[in-house]
mmCIF file with all atom_site columns, C-alpha atoms in Angstrom:
data_model
loop_
_atom_site.group_PDB
_atom_site.id
_atom_site.type_symbol
_atom_site.label_atom_id
_atom_site.label_alt_id
_atom_site.label_comp_id
_atom_site.label_asym_id
_atom_site.label_entity_id
_atom_site.label_seq_id
_atom_site.pdbx_PDB_ins_code
_atom_site.Cartn_x
_atom_site.Cartn_y
_atom_site.Cartn_z
_atom_site.occupancy
_atom_site.B_iso_or_equiv
_atom_site.pdbx_formal_charge
_atom_site.auth_seq_id
_atom_site.auth_comp_id
_atom_site.auth_asym_id
_atom_site.auth_atom_id
_atom_site.pdbx_PDB_model_num
ATOM 1   C CA . GLY A 1 1   ? 107.767 105.860 86.857  1.00 42.00 ? 30  GLY A CA 1
ATOM 2   C CA . GLU A 1 2   ? 104.787 108.056 86.374  1.00 56.00 ? 31  GLU A CA 1
ATOM 3   C CA . ASP A 1 3   ? 104.813 111.631 87.903  1.00 83.00 ? 32  ASP A CA 1
ATOM 4   C CA . VAL A 1 4   ? 101.955 113.643 88.904  1.00 91.00 ? 33  VAL A CA 1
ATOM 5   C CA . GLU A 1 5   ? 102.152 116.979 91.019  1.00 92.00 ? 34  GLU A CA 1
ATOM 6   C CA . GLN A 1 6   ? 100.087 119.168 92.730  1.00 93.00 ? 35  GLN A CA 1
ATOM 7   C CA . SER A 1 7   ? 100.200 122.424 94.958  1.00 89.00 ? 36  SER A CA 1
ATOM 8   C CA . LEU A 1 8   ? 100.747 121.550 98.557  1.00 90.00 ? 37  LEU A CA 1
ATOM 9   C CA . PHE A 1 9   ? 97.595  124.361 99.991  1.00 94.00 ? 38  PHE A CA 1
ATOM 10  C CA . LEU A 1 10  ? 95.205  126.004 99.442  1.00 96.00 ? 39  LEU A CA 1
ATOM 11  C CA . SER A 1 11  ? 93.013  128.593 101.773 1.00 97.00 ? 40  SER A CA 1
ATOM 12  C CA . VAL A 1 12  ? 89.736  129.620 100.670 1.00 97.00 ? 41  VAL A CA 1
ATOM 13  C CA . ARG A 1 13  ? 87.210  131.581 102.426 1.00 97.00 ? 42  ARG A CA 1
ATOM 14  C CA . GLU A 1 14  ? 83.601  129.784 103.017 1.00 97.00 ? 43  GLU A CA 1
ATOM 15  C CA . GLY A 1 15  ? 81.520  130.327 100.043 1.00 97.00 ? 44  GLY A CA 1
ATOM 16  C CA . ASP A 1 16  ? 84.244  130.832 97.768  1.00 97.00 ? 45  ASP A CA 1
ATOM 17  C CA . SER A 1 17  ? 84.761  128.211 95.079  1.00 97.00 ? 46  SER A CA 1
ATOM 18  C CA . SER A 1 18  ? 88.309  126.495 95.411  1.00 97.00 ? 47  SER A CA 1
ATOM 19  C CA . VAL A 1 19  ? 90.531  125.283 92.407  1.00 97.00 ? 48  VAL A CA 1
ATOM 20  C CA . ILE A 1 20  ? 93.043  122.588 93.017  1.00 97.00 ? 49  ILE A CA 1
ATOM 21  C CA . ASN A 1 21  ? 95.677  121.487 89.832  1.00 97.00 ? 50  ASN A CA 1
ATOM 22  C CA . CYS A 1 22  ? 97.381  118.770 89.119  1.00 96.00 ? 51  CYS A CA 1
ATOM 23  C CA . THR A 1 23  ? 99.892  117.629 86.203  1.00 95.00 ? 52  THR A CA 1
ATOM 24  C CA . TYR A 1 24  ? 100.504 114.129 85.538  1.00 92.00 ? 53  TYR A CA 1
ATOM 25  C CA . THR A 1 25  ? 103.391 112.713 82.617  1.00 88.00 ? 54  THR A CA 1
ATOM 26  C CA . ASP A 1 26  ? 101.782 110.084 81.376  1.00 82.00 ? 55  ASP A CA 1
ATOM 27  C CA . SER A 1 27  ? 100.583 110.191 78.425  1.00 78.00 ? 56  SER A CA 1
ATOM 28  C CA . SER A 1 28  ? 98.797  106.510 78.356  1.00 80.00 ? 57  SER A CA 1
ATOM 29  C CA . SER A 1 29  ? 96.665  107.154 81.490  1.00 78.00 ? 58  SER A CA 1
ATOM 30  C CA . THR A 1 30  ? 93.059  105.497 81.130  1.00 82.00 ? 59  THR A CA 1
ATOM 31  C CA . TYR A 1 31  ? 91.075  107.601 84.085  1.00 88.00 ? 60  TYR A CA 1
ATOM 32  C CA . LEU A 1 32  ? 91.854  110.543 86.302  1.00 92.00 ? 61  LEU A CA 1
ATOM 33  C CA . TYR A 1 33  ? 90.916  110.644 89.762  1.00 92.00 ? 62  TYR A CA 1
ATOM 34  C CA . TRP A 1 34  ? 90.113  112.837 92.628  1.00 95.00 ? 63  TRP A CA 1
ATOM 35  C CA . TYR A 1 35  ? 90.451  111.741 96.171  1.00 94.00 ? 64  TYR A CA 1
ATOM 36  C CA . LYS A 1 36  ? 89.719  113.061 99.454  1.00 95.00 ? 65  LYS A CA 1
ATOM 37  C CA . GLN A 1 37  ? 91.450  112.559 102.647 1.00 92.00 ? 66  GLN A CA 1
ATOM 38  C CA . GLU A 1 38  ? 89.897  113.526 105.901 1.00 91.00 ? 67  GLU A CA 1
ATOM 39  C CA . PRO A 1 39  ? 92.401  112.835 109.024 1.00 85.00 ? 68  PRO A CA 1
ATOM 40  C CA . GLY A 1 40  ? 93.227  109.551 110.440 1.00 80.00 ? 69  GLY A CA 1
ATOM 41  C CA . ALA A 1 41  ? 91.135  108.096 107.204 1.00 83.00 ? 70  ALA A CA 1
ATOM 42  C CA . GLY A 1 42  ? 91.628  106.433 103.963 1.00 84.00 ? 71  GLY A CA 1
ATOM 43  C CA . LEU A 1 43  ? 90.476  107.745 101.006 1.00 89.00 ? 72  LEU A CA 1
ATOM 44  C CA . GLN A 1 44  ? 87.148  108.781 99.190  1.00 89.00 ? 73  GLN A CA 1
ATOM 45  C CA . LEU A 1 45  ? 87.019  108.665 95.676  1.00 88.00 ? 74  LEU A CA 1
ATOM 46  C CA . LEU A 1 46  ? 84.976  112.058 94.588  1.00 92.00 ? 75  LEU A CA 1
ATOM 47  C CA . THR A 1 47  ? 85.028  111.765 90.657  1.00 92.00 ? 76  THR A CA 1
ATOM 48  C CA . TYR A 1 48  ? 86.917  110.786 87.798  1.00 91.00 ? 77  TYR A CA 1
ATOM 49  C CA . ILE A 1 49  ? 87.308  111.633 84.081  1.00 93.00 ? 78  ILE A CA 1
ATOM 50  C CA . PHE A 1 50  ? 87.669  109.387 81.539  1.00 90.00 ? 79  PHE A CA 1
ATOM 51  C CA . SER A 1 51  ? 91.227  110.945 79.606  1.00 88.00 ? 80  SER A CA 1
ATOM 52  C CA . ASN A 1 52  ? 88.678  111.283 76.440  1.00 88.00 ? 81  ASN A CA 1
ATOM 53  C CA . MET A 1 53  ? 86.790  113.952 78.246  1.00 91.00 ? 82  MET A CA 1
ATOM 54  C CA . ASP A 1 54  ? 87.027  117.572 78.792  1.00 94.00 ? 83  ASP A CA 1
ATOM 55  C CA . MET A 1 55  ? 84.905  118.316 81.438  1.00 96.00 ? 84  MET A CA 1
ATOM 56  C CA . LYS A 1 56  ? 82.560  116.433 84.074  1.00 95.00 ? 85  LYS A CA 1
ATOM 57  C CA . GLN A 1 57  ? 80.084  117.988 86.471  1.00 96.00 ? 86  GLN A CA 1
ATOM 58  C CA . ASP A 1 58  ? 79.432  116.207 89.825  1.00 93.00 ? 87  ASP A CA 1
ATOM 59  C CA . GLN A 1 59  ? 77.011  118.431 92.047  1.00 95.00 ? 88  GLN A CA 1
ATOM 60  C CA . ARG A 1 60  ? 79.543  120.853 93.438  1.00 97.00 ? 89  ARG A CA 1
ATOM 61  C CA . LEU A 1 61  ? 82.507  119.549 91.852  1.00 97.00 ? 90  LEU A CA 1
ATOM 62  C CA . THR A 1 62  ? 83.831  120.336 88.144  1.00 97.00 ? 91  THR A CA 1
ATOM 63  C CA . VAL A 1 63  ? 86.627  118.658 86.824  1.00 97.00 ? 92  VAL A CA 1
ATOM 64  C CA . LEU A 1 64  ? 88.385  119.708 83.887  1.00 97.00 ? 93  LEU A CA 1
ATOM 65  C CA . LEU A 1 65  ? 90.927  118.157 81.957  1.00 96.00 ? 94  LEU A CA 1
ATOM 66  C CA . ASN A 1 66  ? 93.219  119.340 79.484  1.00 94.00 ? 95  ASN A CA 1
ATOM 67  C CA . LYS A 1 67  ? 95.139  116.107 78.071  1.00 92.00 ? 96  LYS A CA 1
ATOM 68  C CA . LYS A 1 68  ? 97.424  117.998 75.665  1.00 92.00 ? 97  LYS A CA 1
ATOM 69  C CA . ASP A 1 69  ? 98.810  119.776 78.502  1.00 93.00 ? 98  ASP A CA 1
ATOM 70  C CA . LYS A 1 70  ? 98.479  117.224 80.819  1.00 93.00 ? 99  LYS A CA 1
ATOM 71  C CA . HIS A 1 71  ? 96.187  119.530 83.493  1.00 95.00 ? 100 HIS A CA 1
ATOM 72  C CA . LEU A 1 72  ? 93.976  118.110 85.643  1.00 96.00 ? 101 LEU A CA 1
ATOM 73  C CA . SER A 1 73  ? 91.694  120.467 87.937  1.00 97.00 ? 102 SER A CA 1
ATOM 74  C CA . LEU A 1 74  ? 89.173  120.177 90.385  1.00 98.00 ? 103 LEU A CA 1
ATOM 75  C CA . ARG A 1 75  ? 86.803  123.046 91.331  1.00 98.00 ? 104 ARG A CA 1
ATOM 76  C CA . ILE A 1 76  ? 84.547  123.205 94.219  1.00 97.00 ? 105 ILE A CA 1
ATOM 77  C CA . ALA A 1 77  ? 81.333  125.689 93.932  1.00 97.00 ? 106 ALA A CA 1
ATOM 78  C CA . ASP A 1 78  ? 80.408  126.834 97.603  1.00 97.00 ? 107 ASP A CA 1
ATOM 79  C CA . THR A 1 79  ? 83.071  125.502 99.517  1.00 97.00 ? 108 THR A CA 1
ATOM 80  C CA . GLN A 1 80  ? 82.318  124.635 102.566 1.00 97.00 ? 109 GLN A CA 1
ATOM 81  C CA . THR A 1 81  ? 84.052  123.700 106.403 1.00 95.00 ? 110 THR A CA 1
ATOM 82  C CA . GLY A 1 82  ? 83.556  120.360 105.500 1.00 95.00 ? 111 GLY A CA 1
ATOM 83  C CA . ASP A 1 83  ? 85.625  120.426 102.416 1.00 97.00 ? 112 ASP A CA 1
ATOM 84  C CA . SER A 1 84  ? 88.593  120.915 104.585 1.00 96.00 ? 113 SER A CA 1
ATOM 85  C CA . ALA A 1 85  ? 90.803  118.076 103.768 1.00 96.00 ? 114 ALA A CA 1
ATOM 86  C CA . ILE A 1 86  ? 93.994  116.781 102.183 1.00 95.00 ? 115 ILE A CA 1
ATOM 87  C CA . TYR A 1 87  ? 92.725  116.381 97.745  1.00 96.00 ? 116 TYR A CA 1
ATOM 88  C CA . PHE A 1 88  ? 94.775  114.017 95.459  1.00 95.00 ? 117 PHE A CA 1
ATOM 89  C CA . CYS A 1 89  ? 94.870  113.542 91.911  1.00 94.00 ? 118 CYS A CA 1
ATOM 90  C CA . ALA A 1 90  ? 95.744  110.703 90.379  1.00 92.00 ? 119 ALA A CA 1
ATOM 91  C CA . GLU A 1 91  ? 96.036  108.959 87.055  1.00 90.00 ? 120 GLU A CA 1
ATOM 92  C CA . ARG A 1 92  ? 95.479  104.992 86.307  1.00 86.00 ? 121 ARG A CA 1
ATOM 93  C CA . SER A 1 93  ? 98.263  103.275 83.723  1.00 78.00 ? 122 SER A CA 1
ATOM 94  C CA . ASN A 1 94  ? 97.097  100.874 81.012  1.00 72.00 ? 123 ASN A CA 1
ATOM 95  C CA . ASP A 1 95  ? 98.207  98.396  83.986  1.00 73.00 ? 124 ASP A CA 1
ATOM 96  C CA . TYR A 1 96  ? 95.568  99.165  86.443  1.00 75.00 ? 125 TYR A CA 1
ATOM 97  C CA . LYS A 1 97  ? 98.331  100.904 88.800  1.00 81.00 ? 126 LYS A CA 1
ATOM 98  C CA . LEU A 1 98  ? 97.044  104.385 90.454  1.00 87.00 ? 127 LEU A CA 1
ATOM 99  C CA . SER A 1 99  ? 99.811  106.865 90.748  1.00 88.00 ? 128 SER A CA 1
ATOM 100 C CA . PHE A 1 100 ? 99.050  109.358 93.084  1.00 92.00 ? 129 PHE A CA 1
ATOM 101 C CA . GLY A 1 101 ? 100.218 113.168 93.614  1.00 92.00 ? 130 GLY A CA 1
ATOM 102 C CA . ALA A 1 102 ? 101.421 114.566 96.966  1.00 91.00 ? 131 ALA A CA 1
ATOM 103 C CA . GLY A 1 103 ? 98.053  115.697 97.732  1.00 93.00 ? 132 GLY A CA 1
ATOM 104 C CA . THR A 1 104 ? 96.304  119.288 97.972  1.00 96.00 ? 133 THR A CA 1
ATOM 105 C CA . THR A 1 105 ? 95.489  120.851 101.933 1.00 95.00 ? 134 THR A CA 1
ATOM 106 C CA . VAL A 1 106 ? 92.301  122.744 101.516 1.00 97.00 ? 135 VAL A CA 1
ATOM 107 C CA . THR A 1 107 ? 91.616  124.719 104.449 1.00 97.00 ? 136 THR A CA 1
ATOM 108 C CA . VAL A 1 108 ? 88.643  126.291 104.710 1.00 97.00 ? 137 VAL A CA 1
ATOM 109 C CA . ARG A 1 109 ? 88.517  129.603 106.743 1.00 94.00 ? 138 ARG A CA 1
ATOM 110 C CA . ALA A 1 110 ? 85.122  130.918 108.103 1.00 89.00 ? 139 ALA A CA 1
ATOM 111 C CA . GLY B 2 1   ? 79.597  102.482 96.729  1.00 62.00 ? 24  GLY B CA 1
ATOM 112 C CA . ALA B 2 2   ? 81.642  99.572  97.633  1.00 77.00 ? 25  ALA B CA 1
ATOM 113 C CA . VAL B 2 3   ? 82.978  98.996  101.576 1.00 86.00 ? 26  VAL B CA 1
ATOM 114 C CA . VAL B 2 4   ? 86.269  97.798  102.121 1.00 91.00 ? 27  VAL B CA 1
ATOM 115 C CA . SER B 2 5   ? 87.579  97.629  105.531 1.00 93.00 ? 28  SER B CA 1
ATOM 116 C CA . GLN B 2 6   ? 90.401  97.046  107.237 1.00 96.00 ? 29  GLN B CA 1
ATOM 117 C CA . HIS B 2 7   ? 91.574  95.683  110.740 1.00 96.00 ? 30  HIS B CA 1
ATOM 118 C CA . PRO B 2 8   ? 92.823  96.677  112.862 1.00 97.00 ? 31  PRO B CA 1
ATOM 119 C CA . SER B 2 9   ? 92.546  100.601 112.797 1.00 95.00 ? 32  SER B CA 1
ATOM 120 C CA . ARG B 2 10  ? 95.339  101.007 115.546 1.00 96.00 ? 33  ARG B CA 1
ATOM 121 C CA . VAL B 2 11  ? 98.517  98.692  116.338 1.00 97.00 ? 34  VAL B CA 1
ATOM 122 C CA . ILE B 2 12  ? 101.335 99.363  118.311 1.00 97.00 ? 35  ILE B CA 1
ATOM 123 C CA . CYS B 2 13  ? 103.644 97.026  118.570 1.00 96.00 ? 36  CYS B CA 1
ATOM 124 C CA . LYS B 2 14  ? 107.398 95.851  119.791 1.00 96.00 ? 37  LYS B CA 1
ATOM 125 C CA . SER B 2 15  ? 110.409 95.982  117.562 1.00 97.00 ? 38  SER B CA 1
ATOM 126 C CA . GLY B 2 16  ? 111.059 92.615  116.117 1.00 96.00 ? 39  GLY B CA 1
ATOM 127 C CA . THR B 2 17  ? 107.348 91.444  116.594 1.00 97.00 ? 40  THR B CA 1
ATOM 128 C CA . SER B 2 18  ? 105.035 91.045  113.393 1.00 97.00 ? 41  SER B CA 1
ATOM 129 C CA . VAL B 2 19  ? 101.946 92.153  112.595 1.00 97.00 ? 42  VAL B CA 1
ATOM 130 C CA . LYS B 2 20  ? 99.439  91.783  110.450 1.00 97.00 ? 43  LYS B CA 1
ATOM 131 C CA . ILE B 2 21  ? 96.513  93.621  108.732 1.00 97.00 ? 44  ILE B CA 1
ATOM 132 C CA . GLU B 2 22  ? 93.443  92.312  106.957 1.00 97.00 ? 45  GLU B CA 1
ATOM 133 C CA . CYS B 2 23  ? 91.646  94.235  104.200 1.00 95.00 ? 46  CYS B CA 1
ATOM 134 C CA . ARG B 2 24  ? 87.778  93.501  103.714 1.00 94.00 ? 47  ARG B CA 1
ATOM 135 C CA . SER B 2 25  ? 85.966  93.920  100.530 1.00 90.00 ? 48  SER B CA 1
ATOM 136 C CA . LEU B 2 26  ? 82.647  93.868  102.263 1.00 89.00 ? 49  LEU B CA 1
ATOM 137 C CA . ASP B 2 27  ? 79.924  93.299  99.467  1.00 83.00 ? 50  ASP B CA 1
ATOM 138 C CA . PHE B 2 28  ? 81.907  92.512  96.305  1.00 81.00 ? 51  PHE B CA 1
ATOM 139 C CA . GLN B 2 29  ? 84.267  90.395  95.366  1.00 83.00 ? 52  GLN B CA 1
ATOM 140 C CA . ALA B 2 30  ? 87.473  91.699  94.510  1.00 82.00 ? 53  ALA B CA 1
ATOM 141 C CA . THR B 2 31  ? 89.898  90.022  91.626  1.00 81.00 ? 54  THR B CA 1
ATOM 142 C CA . THR B 2 32  ? 92.589  92.503  92.870  1.00 86.00 ? 55  THR B CA 1
ATOM 143 C CA . MET B 2 33  ? 93.831  94.369  95.966  1.00 91.00 ? 56  MET B CA 1
ATOM 144 C CA . PHE B 2 34  ? 96.419  97.042  96.465  1.00 92.00 ? 57  PHE B CA 1
ATOM 145 C CA . TRP B 2 35  ? 98.810  97.524  99.323  1.00 95.00 ? 58  TRP B CA 1
ATOM 146 C CA . TYR B 2 36  ? 99.645  101.573 99.646  1.00 94.00 ? 59  TYR B CA 1
ATOM 147 C CA . ARG B 2 37  ? 101.484 102.937 102.293 1.00 95.00 ? 60  ARG B CA 1
ATOM 148 C CA . GLN B 2 38  ? 101.721 106.766 103.398 1.00 90.00 ? 61  GLN B CA 1
ATOM 149 C CA . PHE B 2 39  ? 103.642 108.857 105.683 1.00 80.00 ? 62  PHE B CA 1
ATOM 150 C CA . PRO B 2 40  ? 102.661 111.657 107.263 1.00 76.00 ? 63  PRO B CA 1
ATOM 151 C CA . LYS B 2 41  ? 101.779 114.710 104.948 1.00 70.00 ? 64  LYS B CA 1
ATOM 152 C CA . LYS B 2 42  ? 103.125 112.683 102.022 1.00 75.00 ? 65  LYS B CA 1
ATOM 153 C CA . SER B 2 43  ? 101.430 110.651 99.034  1.00 84.00 ? 66  SER B CA 1
ATOM 154 C CA . LEU B 2 44  ? 100.589 106.929 99.176  1.00 89.00 ? 67  LEU B CA 1
ATOM 155 C CA . MET B 2 45  ? 102.999 104.905 97.923  1.00 91.00 ? 68  MET B CA 1
ATOM 156 C CA . LEU B 2 46  ? 102.364 101.283 96.360  1.00 92.00 ? 69  LEU B CA 1
ATOM 157 C CA . MET B 2 47  ? 103.563 98.664  97.655  1.00 95.00 ? 70  MET B CA 1
ATOM 158 C CA . ALA B 2 48  ? 102.582 95.844  95.911  1.00 94.00 ? 71  ALA B CA 1
ATOM 159 C CA . THR B 2 49  ? 99.456  94.194  94.290  1.00 91.00 ? 72  THR B CA 1
ATOM 160 C CA . SER B 2 50  ? 97.611  91.329  94.748  1.00 88.00 ? 73  SER B CA 1
ATOM 161 C CA . ASN B 2 51  ? 95.690  88.937  93.083  1.00 84.00 ? 74  ASN B CA 1
ATOM 162 C CA . GLU B 2 52  ? 93.440  86.535  94.242  1.00 81.00 ? 75  GLU B CA 1
ATOM 163 C CA . GLY B 2 53  ? 94.802  83.135  94.229  1.00 80.00 ? 76  GLY B CA 1
ATOM 164 C CA . SER B 2 54  ? 98.144  84.331  92.746  1.00 83.00 ? 77  SER B CA 1
ATOM 165 C CA . LYS B 2 55  ? 101.326 85.807  94.263  1.00 87.00 ? 78  LYS B CA 1
ATOM 166 C CA . ALA B 2 56  ? 101.454 89.059  95.076  1.00 91.00 ? 79  ALA B CA 1
ATOM 167 C CA . THR B 2 57  ? 103.469 91.774  92.498  1.00 92.00 ? 80  THR B CA 1
ATOM 168 C CA . TYR B 2 58  ? 105.515 93.939  94.485  1.00 95.00 ? 81  TYR B CA 1
ATOM 169 C CA . GLU B 2 59  ? 106.892 97.173  93.629  1.00 93.00 ? 82  GLU B CA 1
ATOM 170 C CA . GLN B 2 60  ? 110.694 97.955  92.918  1.00 93.00 ? 83  GLN B CA 1
ATOM 171 C CA . GLY B 2 61  ? 112.714 98.956  96.350  1.00 93.00 ? 84  GLY B CA 1
ATOM 172 C CA . VAL B 2 62  ? 109.279 97.162  98.439  1.00 95.00 ? 85  VAL B CA 1
ATOM 173 C CA . GLU B 2 63  ? 111.021 93.710  100.591 1.00 94.00 ? 86  GLU B CA 1
ATOM 174 C CA . LYS B 2 64  ? 108.805 90.843  99.657  1.00 92.00 ? 87  LYS B CA 1
ATOM 175 C CA . ASP B 2 65  ? 109.898 88.618  102.314 1.00 94.00 ? 88  ASP B CA 1
ATOM 176 C CA . LYS B 2 66  ? 109.111 91.630  105.332 1.00 96.00 ? 89  LYS B CA 1
ATOM 177 C CA . PHE B 2 67  ? 106.016 92.542  103.692 1.00 96.00 ? 90  PHE B CA 1
ATOM 178 C CA . LEU B 2 68  ? 103.758 89.294  103.036 1.00 95.00 ? 91  LEU B CA 1
ATOM 179 C CA . ILE B 2 69  ? 100.891 89.674  101.566 1.00 94.00 ? 92  ILE B CA 1
ATOM 180 C CA . ASN B 2 70  ? 98.341  86.572  100.734 1.00 90.00 ? 93  ASN B CA 1
ATOM 181 C CA . HIS B 2 71  ? 95.544  87.086  99.044  1.00 87.00 ? 94  HIS B CA 1
ATOM 182 C CA . ALA B 2 72  ? 93.353  83.717  99.928  1.00 81.00 ? 95  ALA B CA 1
ATOM 183 C CA . SER B 2 73  ? 89.687  84.646  98.868  1.00 87.00 ? 96  SER B CA 1
ATOM 184 C CA . LEU B 2 74  ? 88.288  87.357  96.571  1.00 86.00 ? 97  LEU B CA 1
ATOM 185 C CA . THR B 2 75  ? 86.888  89.035  99.836  1.00 90.00 ? 98  THR B CA 1
ATOM 186 C CA . LEU B 2 76  ? 90.503  89.011  101.705 1.00 92.00 ? 99  LEU B CA 1
ATOM 187 C CA . SER B 2 77  ? 93.871  90.185  101.398 1.00 93.00 ? 100 SER B CA 1
ATOM 188 C CA . THR B 2 78  ? 96.381  90.030  104.225 1.00 95.00 ? 101 THR B CA 1
ATOM 189 C CA . LEU B 2 79  ? 99.633  92.206  104.783 1.00 97.00 ? 102 LEU B CA 1
ATOM 190 C CA . THR B 2 80  ? 102.236 91.176  107.023 1.00 97.00 ? 103 THR B CA 1
ATOM 191 C CA . VAL B 2 81  ? 104.867 93.789  108.231 1.00 97.00 ? 104 VAL B CA 1
ATOM 192 C CA . THR B 2 82  ? 107.763 90.804  109.710 1.00 96.00 ? 105 THR B CA 1
ATOM 193 C CA . SER B 2 83  ? 109.899 91.406  112.478 1.00 96.00 ? 106 SER B CA 1
ATOM 194 C CA . ALA B 2 84  ? 108.466 94.632  112.406 1.00 96.00 ? 107 ALA B CA 1
ATOM 195 C CA . HIS B 2 85  ? 111.320 98.073  112.919 1.00 96.00 ? 108 HIS B CA 1
ATOM 196 C CA . PRO B 2 86  ? 110.254 101.458 113.608 1.00 96.00 ? 109 PRO B CA 1
ATOM 197 C CA . GLU B 2 87  ? 110.889 102.411 110.790 1.00 94.00 ? 110 GLU B CA 1
ATOM 198 C CA . ASP B 2 88  ? 108.184 100.453 109.632 1.00 96.00 ? 111 ASP B CA 1
ATOM 199 C CA . SER B 2 89  ? 105.353 102.549 111.426 1.00 95.00 ? 112 SER B CA 1
ATOM 200 C CA . SER B 2 90  ? 103.176 104.061 108.446 1.00 94.00 ? 113 SER B CA 1
ATOM 201 C CA . PHE B 2 91  ? 100.005 104.166 108.447 1.00 93.00 ? 114 PHE B CA 1
ATOM 202 C CA . TYR B 2 92  ? 98.882  101.341 105.680 1.00 96.00 ? 115 TYR B CA 1
ATOM 203 C CA . ILE B 2 93  ? 95.872  101.646 103.348 1.00 94.00 ? 116 ILE B CA 1
ATOM 204 C CA . CYS B 2 94  ? 94.436  98.533  101.093 1.00 94.00 ? 117 CYS B CA 1
ATOM 205 C CA . SER B 2 95  ? 92.442  98.826  98.257  1.00 92.00 ? 118 SER B CA 1
ATOM 206 C CA . ALA B 2 96  ? 90.344  96.863  96.251  1.00 88.00 ? 119 ALA B CA 1
ATOM 207 C CA . GLY B 2 97  ? 88.634  96.579  93.157  1.00 78.00 ? 120 GLY B CA 1
ATOM 208 C CA . ASP B 2 98  ? 88.305  95.470  89.453  1.00 62.00 ? 121 ASP B CA 1
ATOM 209 C CA . ARG B 2 99  ? 89.028  96.692  86.438  1.00 53.00 ? 122 ARG B CA 1
ATOM 210 C CA . GLY B 2 100 ? 85.841  99.071  85.593  1.00 56.00 ? 123 GLY B CA 1
ATOM 211 C CA . PRO B 2 101 ? 86.542  102.734 85.812  1.00 57.00 ? 124 PRO B CA 1
ATOM 212 C CA . GLY B 2 102 ? 87.131  103.888 88.962  1.00 55.00 ? 125 GLY B CA 1
ATOM 213 C CA . GLU B 2 103 ? 86.484  101.312 90.533  1.00 65.00 ? 126 GLU B CA 1
ATOM 214 C CA . GLN B 2 104 ? 89.369  101.062 93.147  1.00 81.00 ? 127 GLN B CA 1
ATOM 215 C CA . PHE B 2 105 ? 87.686  101.652 96.847  1.00 87.00 ? 128 PHE B CA 1
ATOM 216 C CA . PHE B 2 106 ? 89.680  102.394 99.725  1.00 90.00 ? 129 PHE B CA 1
ATOM 217 C CA . GLY B 2 107 ? 89.744  101.232 103.053 1.00 93.00 ? 130 GLY B CA 1
ATOM 218 C CA . PRO B 2 108 ? 90.286  103.043 106.010 1.00 92.00 ? 131 PRO B CA 1
ATOM 219 C CA . GLY B 2 109 ? 93.859  102.876 107.209 1.00 93.00 ? 132 GLY B CA 1
ATOM 220 C CA . THR B 2 110 ? 95.564  101.311 110.069 1.00 95.00 ? 133 THR B CA 1
ATOM 221 C CA . ARG B 2 111 ? 97.813  103.140 111.644 1.00 95.00 ? 134 ARG B CA 1
ATOM 222 C CA . LEU B 2 112 ? 101.250 101.127 112.818 1.00 96.00 ? 135 LEU B CA 1
ATOM 223 C CA . THR B 2 113 ? 103.820 102.149 115.412 1.00 96.00 ? 136 THR B CA 1
ATOM 224 C CA . VAL B 2 114 ? 106.462 100.018 116.555 1.00 96.00 ? 137 VAL B CA 1
ATOM 225 C CA . LEU B 2 115 ? 108.361 101.153 119.659 1.00 96.00 ? 138 LEU B CA 1
#
């Protein structure tokens, strides 16, 4: 099956930028996603990028995709305490199923 | 974005009983719904894909007789955990969507605890 890997923890100071990295293995992925999960809640779609794009920016969020290296990153500018959560990257295969990474726990410290 | 609800949000049951979890798409019709299971501090594991009006497709290793899925309408899918055991305790999350880009909307999840 597909393999999606991401670092497990990230600690960042409030106001700094956060960068969360993800690697995937399925070269036929059509879309790649970033989801946010707060404690006890479901997943909230933050942003997604089509596989033929290199970059997508949406307000404080910037997604970079290196298709050659199968590397995806999410940058959060001006990180706030409300950004503390678990962030999952996911890839969508041709059969529309999503494969998730293990999640990166982001802790924002004052 | 579209709203997906799950009911109940939490359920505690005795070992050997069956529990039904509902997943509803509130403001759109979902031809496909997905059921995931999430263990503490772990990723989501896809259990099955539910298509309206047809049998669910289960992922390898998921017992279809234990996790019964019914997708009777374009806005409702149910997951029934039959004869639940403590090892079935988990966070179950559904998602609903169609085949457009980024169009899988997740429910808030159901915490199942089997005593």
